[in-house]
mmCIF file of C-alpha atoms and ligand atoms in Angstrom:
data_model
loop_
_atom_site.group_PDB
_atom_site.id
_atom_site.type_symbol
_atom_site.label_atom_id
_atom_site.label_comp_id
_atom_site.label_asym_id
_atom_site.label_seq_id
_atom_site.Cartn_x
_atom_site.Cartn_y
_atom_site.Cartn_z
ATOM 1 C CA UNK A 29 49.833 154.459 106.474
ATOM 2 C CA UNK A 30 51.015 151.465 107.134
ATOM 3 C CA UNK A 31 50.483 148.605 103.878
ATOM 4 C CA UNK A 32 49.122 146.200 107.298
ATOM 5 C CA UNK A 33 46.729 149.839 108.674
ATOM 6 C CA UNK A 34 45.218 149.785 104.150
ATOM 7 C CA UNK A 35 45.067 146.129 104.222
ATOM 8 C CA UNK A 36 42.649 146.643 107.824
ATOM 9 C CA UNK A 37 40.287 148.353 106.114
ATOM 10 C CA UNK A 38 39.604 147.353 103.596
ATOM 11 C CA UNK A 39 36.309 145.918 102.894
ATOM 12 C CA UNK A 40 36.076 142.095 101.061
ATOM 13 C CA UNK A 41 35.267 141.953 97.748
ATOM 14 C CA UNK A 42 32.392 141.019 96.368
ATOM 15 C CA UNK A 43 31.774 138.238 93.376
ATOM 16 C CA UNK A 44 29.759 141.225 92.246
ATOM 17 C CA UNK A 45 32.471 144.029 91.910
ATOM 18 C CA UNK A 46 35.344 141.576 91.012
ATOM 19 C CA UNK A 47 33.323 140.688 87.998
ATOM 20 C CA UNK A 48 32.623 144.156 87.418
ATOM 21 C CA UNK A 49 36.360 144.638 87.275
ATOM 22 C CA UNK A 50 37.735 141.798 85.466
ATOM 23 C CA UNK A 51 34.725 142.335 82.814
ATOM 24 C CA UNK A 52 36.299 145.852 82.177
ATOM 25 C CA UNK A 53 39.534 143.860 80.557
ATOM 26 C CA UNK A 54 38.167 143.797 76.677
ATOM 27 C CA UNK A 55 39.569 139.884 75.574
ATOM 28 C CA UNK A 56 38.914 137.766 72.245
ATOM 29 C CA UNK A 57 37.255 134.436 72.802
ATOM 30 C CA UNK A 58 38.631 131.356 70.953
ATOM 31 C CA UNK A 59 37.491 127.731 71.929
ATOM 32 C CA UNK A 60 39.497 125.535 73.526
ATOM 33 C CA UNK A 61 39.330 121.688 72.935
ATOM 34 C CA UNK A 62 40.943 117.932 73.005
ATOM 35 C CA UNK A 63 40.321 114.651 71.972
ATOM 36 C CA UNK A 64 39.027 112.895 75.172
ATOM 37 C CA UNK A 65 40.770 109.207 75.762
ATOM 38 C CA UNK A 66 37.984 107.571 73.658
ATOM 39 C CA UNK A 67 38.802 110.515 70.877
ATOM 40 C CA UNK A 68 35.911 112.141 70.813
ATOM 41 C CA UNK A 69 36.326 115.705 70.077
ATOM 42 C CA UNK A 70 35.910 118.150 73.244
ATOM 43 C CA UNK A 71 35.783 121.529 73.675
ATOM 44 C CA UNK A 72 34.522 124.725 75.874
ATOM 45 C CA UNK A 73 34.710 128.921 75.069
ATOM 46 C CA UNK A 74 37.132 130.525 76.610
ATOM 47 C CA UNK A 75 38.220 133.915 77.132
ATOM 48 C CA UNK A 76 41.237 133.540 79.567
ATOM 49 C CA UNK A 77 43.442 132.684 77.072
ATOM 50 C CA UNK A 78 46.635 134.893 77.324
ATOM 51 C CA UNK A 79 50.386 134.482 76.190
ATOM 52 C CA UNK A 80 52.885 133.870 78.859
ATOM 53 C CA UNK A 81 56.075 133.483 77.350
ATOM 54 C CA UNK A 82 58.289 134.428 73.855
ATOM 55 C CA UNK A 83 61.091 131.928 74.777
ATOM 56 C CA UNK A 84 59.722 128.923 75.001
ATOM 57 C CA UNK A 85 56.539 130.227 73.393
ATOM 58 C CA UNK A 86 54.298 129.172 76.373
ATOM 59 C CA UNK A 87 50.340 130.111 76.562
ATOM 60 C CA UNK A 88 47.590 129.606 78.631
ATOM 61 C CA UNK A 89 44.098 128.733 79.456
ATOM 62 C CA UNK A 90 41.805 128.991 83.039
ATOM 63 C CA UNK A 91 39.187 126.089 83.406
ATOM 64 C CA UNK A 92 36.590 125.840 85.965
ATOM 65 C CA UNK A 93 37.304 122.744 88.171
ATOM 66 C CA UNK A 94 32.953 122.633 87.120
ATOM 67 C CA UNK A 95 33.384 122.034 83.888
ATOM 68 C CA UNK A 96 32.203 118.672 82.267
ATOM 69 C CA UNK A 97 35.716 118.559 80.449
ATOM 70 C CA UNK A 98 38.004 119.195 82.985
ATOM 71 C CA UNK A 99 39.750 116.024 83.393
ATOM 72 C CA UNK A 100 39.801 115.002 79.507
ATOM 73 C CA UNK A 101 42.276 118.673 79.391
ATOM 74 C CA UNK A 102 44.041 117.260 82.617
ATOM 75 C CA UNK A 103 44.852 114.063 81.485
ATOM 76 C CA UNK A 104 45.643 114.664 77.279
ATOM 77 C CA UNK A 105 49.002 115.538 75.537
ATOM 78 C CA UNK A 106 48.054 118.326 73.780
ATOM 79 C CA UNK A 107 45.140 121.124 73.565
ATOM 80 C CA UNK A 108 44.315 123.442 70.925
ATOM 81 C CA UNK A 109 42.799 127.076 70.385
ATOM 82 C CA UNK A 110 40.429 128.294 67.631
ATOM 83 C CA UNK A 111 40.690 131.994 68.344
ATOM 84 C CA UNK A 112 36.941 133.062 66.982
ATOM 85 C CA UNK A 113 36.521 136.131 64.571
ATOM 86 C CA UNK A 114 33.313 138.619 65.157
ATOM 87 C CA UNK A 115 31.084 136.565 62.864
ATOM 88 C CA UNK A 116 31.384 133.504 64.497
ATOM 89 C CA UNK A 117 29.183 134.611 67.725
ATOM 90 C CA UNK A 118 27.056 131.399 67.424
ATOM 91 C CA UNK A 119 30.159 128.895 68.036
ATOM 92 C CA UNK A 120 30.990 130.836 71.061
ATOM 93 C CA UNK A 121 27.252 130.624 72.613
ATOM 94 C CA UNK A 122 27.216 126.733 71.617
ATOM 95 C CA UNK A 123 30.403 125.810 72.971
ATOM 96 C CA UNK A 124 29.340 127.787 76.228
ATOM 97 C CA UNK A 125 26.252 125.771 76.485
ATOM 98 C CA UNK A 126 25.889 122.349 78.005
ATOM 99 C CA UNK A 127 23.315 119.241 76.621
ATOM 100 C CA UNK A 128 24.382 118.565 73.286
ATOM 101 C CA UNK A 129 27.504 117.836 71.474
ATOM 102 C CA UNK A 130 29.047 120.705 70.455
ATOM 103 C CA UNK A 131 30.800 119.795 67.474
ATOM 104 C CA UNK A 132 27.844 118.644 66.167
ATOM 105 C CA UNK A 133 27.501 120.240 62.510
ATOM 106 C CA UNK A 134 30.585 122.555 63.555
ATOM 107 C CA UNK A 135 32.693 122.355 60.690
ATOM 108 C CA UNK A 136 35.944 121.455 62.443
ATOM 109 C CA UNK A 137 39.965 119.385 61.355
ATOM 110 C CA UNK A 138 42.984 117.731 63.073
ATOM 111 C CA UNK A 139 45.579 119.622 63.778
ATOM 112 C CA UNK A 140 48.989 117.858 63.074
ATOM 113 C CA UNK A 141 48.905 117.207 67.114
ATOM 114 C CA UNK A 142 45.519 115.560 66.843
ATOM 115 C CA UNK A 143 43.739 118.165 68.465
ATOM 116 C CA UNK A 144 40.189 119.501 67.202
ATOM 117 C CA UNK A 145 40.428 122.709 65.008
ATOM 118 C CA UNK A 146 37.579 124.730 64.278
ATOM 119 C CA UNK A 147 37.869 125.521 59.973
ATOM 120 C CA UNK A 148 36.276 129.092 61.085
ATOM 121 C CA UNK A 149 38.344 130.201 62.736
ATOM 122 C CA UNK A 150 40.326 133.418 62.539
ATOM 123 C CA UNK A 151 43.711 131.720 64.091
ATOM 124 C CA UNK A 152 44.866 127.949 65.576
ATOM 125 C CA UNK A 153 47.074 127.346 68.287
ATOM 126 C CA UNK A 154 48.694 123.841 68.599
ATOM 127 C CA UNK A 155 50.030 123.497 72.690
ATOM 128 C CA UNK A 156 51.729 120.241 74.138
ATOM 129 C CA UNK A 157 50.863 119.931 77.897
ATOM 130 C CA UNK A 158 53.945 122.082 79.922
ATOM 131 C CA UNK A 159 52.265 122.951 83.142
ATOM 132 C CA UNK A 160 49.036 122.574 85.152
ATOM 133 C CA UNK A 161 48.542 124.353 88.423
ATOM 134 C CA UNK A 162 45.682 124.373 90.803
ATOM 135 C CA UNK A 163 44.416 128.356 91.386
ATOM 136 C CA UNK A 164 41.384 128.360 93.280
ATOM 137 C CA UNK A 165 38.439 126.799 91.530
ATOM 138 C CA UNK A 166 39.762 126.931 88.375
ATOM 139 C CA UNK A 167 42.605 124.896 87.087
ATOM 140 C CA UNK A 168 45.716 127.213 85.174
ATOM 141 C CA UNK A 169 46.955 124.980 81.913
ATOM 142 C CA UNK A 170 49.974 126.387 80.788
ATOM 143 C CA UNK A 171 50.873 125.109 77.386
ATOM 144 C CA UNK A 172 53.511 124.630 75.085
ATOM 145 C CA UNK A 173 52.286 126.376 71.487
ATOM 146 C CA UNK A 174 54.068 123.957 68.544
ATOM 147 C CA UNK A 175 51.498 125.512 65.706
ATOM 148 C CA UNK A 176 50.064 128.124 64.975
ATOM 149 C CA UNK A 177 47.921 128.754 61.898
ATOM 150 C CA UNK A 178 46.304 132.450 61.207
ATOM 151 C CA UNK A 179 44.051 134.217 58.633
ATOM 152 C CA UNK A 180 42.840 137.559 58.061
ATOM 153 C CA UNK A 181 39.555 138.654 59.341
ATOM 154 C CA UNK A 182 38.130 140.437 62.317
ATOM 155 C CA UNK A 183 38.263 138.913 65.912
ATOM 156 C CA UNK A 184 35.017 138.493 68.359
ATOM 157 C CA UNK A 185 35.988 140.467 71.649
ATOM 158 C CA UNK A 186 34.315 140.050 74.647
ATOM 159 C CA UNK A 187 33.744 142.740 76.703
ATOM 160 C CA UNK A 188 31.621 143.733 80.285
ATOM 161 C CA UNK A 189 29.918 140.427 79.673
ATOM 162 C CA UNK A 190 28.882 140.807 75.753
ATOM 163 C CA UNK A 191 30.189 140.275 72.798
ATOM 164 C CA UNK A 192 31.958 143.383 70.584
ATOM 165 C CA UNK A 193 33.418 144.177 68.027
ATOM 166 C CA UNK A 194 36.548 146.387 67.315
ATOM 167 C CA UNK A 195 35.488 149.663 65.907
ATOM 168 C CA UNK A 196 37.453 150.961 62.605
ATOM 169 C CA UNK A 197 39.975 153.398 63.939
HETATM 170 C C1 LIG B 203 32.409 134.603 76.173
HETATM 171 C C2 LIG B 203 33.074 133.058 77.639
HETATM 172 C C3 LIG B 203 33.938 133.096 77.861
HETATM 173 C C4 LIG B 203 34.132 132.094 78.549
HETATM 174 N N1 LIG B 203 35.547 132.089 79.111
HETATM 175 C C5 LIG B 203 36.123 131.159 80.310
HETATM 176 C C6 LIG B 203 36.712 130.410 80.429
HETATM 177 O O1 LIG B 203 38.088 131.437 80.139
HETATM 178 N N2 LIG B 203 37.466 129.469 81.112
HETATM 179 C C7 LIG B 203 36.258 128.340 81.799
HETATM 180 O O2 LIG B 203 35.928 127.867 82.419
HETATM 181 N N3 LIG B 203 34.864 128.514 81.736
HETATM 182 C C8 LIG B 203 34.595 129.817 80.136
HETATM 183 N N4 LIG B 203 33.296 130.126 79.906
HETATM 184 C C9 LIG B 203 32.256 129.086 79.892
HETATM 185 C C10 LIG B 203 31.912 127.997 79.656
HETATM 186 O O3 LIG B 203 32.175 128.156 78.133
HETATM 187 C C11 LIG B 203 30.700 126.976 79.996
HETATM 188 O O4 LIG B 203 29.823 127.801 80.019
HETATM 189 C C12 LIG B 203 31.469 126.091 80.945
HETATM 190 O O5 LIG B 203 32.729 125.899 80.987
HETATM 191 C C13 LIG B 203 30.178 125.158 81.399
HETATM 192 O O6 LIG B 203 29.989 124.442 80.201
HETATM 193 P P1 LIG B 203 30.544 122.899 80.450
HETATM 194 O O7 LIG B 203 31.069 122.509 81.944
HETATM 195 O O8 LIG B 203 29.876 121.800 80.347
HETATM 196 O O9 LIG B 203 32.380 122.874 79.855
HETATM 197 C C14 LIG B 203 33.005 130.886 78.871
HETATM 198 C C15 LIG B 203 32.190 131.305 78.505
HETATM 199 C C16 LIG B 203 31.817 132.357 77.431
HETATM 200 C C17 LIG B 203 30.806 132.461 76.994
#
């Protein structure tokens, strides 16, 4: 059977089917952060983080075109990633909700590049903006990693639309 024949009989994948299948890929959870033009810390919860390249060290995140602070990320020379611990589910929820200052009451520090980083994170990754692509309804932001810092602990896991924990072996 030709690939053309297969294509012609495939029904379009619905949004629900797409989400269901992608949700079967377990991820960690991170807070992507940036300073806006006024120097105010901004950030949101992301699970779209992935490493891209070792030489040079590159990572990416995908931000929806409707994300409130998308322009801040597009303008920024640096952005930060704070990888969350399993205890930090509340932080993940906080940074995914609108209508409040997400950094208020949260312990954070400035990285060497100036980006805001969450003090409780399992790891920090500071990135210099490297490339940006628009793909469908998201921007793909590729960052060159300029600094990392890791701590001990267990990660917050996101799977099938829910938070989860790594099970001990
Ligand atoms: C676990 C989790 C992972 C998320 N991952 C992403 C992501 O990778 N990219 C994205 O644009 N939004 C992601 N979101 C949604 C954003 O955190 C946020 O809710 C959304 O951008 C709306 O907020 P805002 O427009 O005020 O920034 C995620 C939310 C949750 C709870």
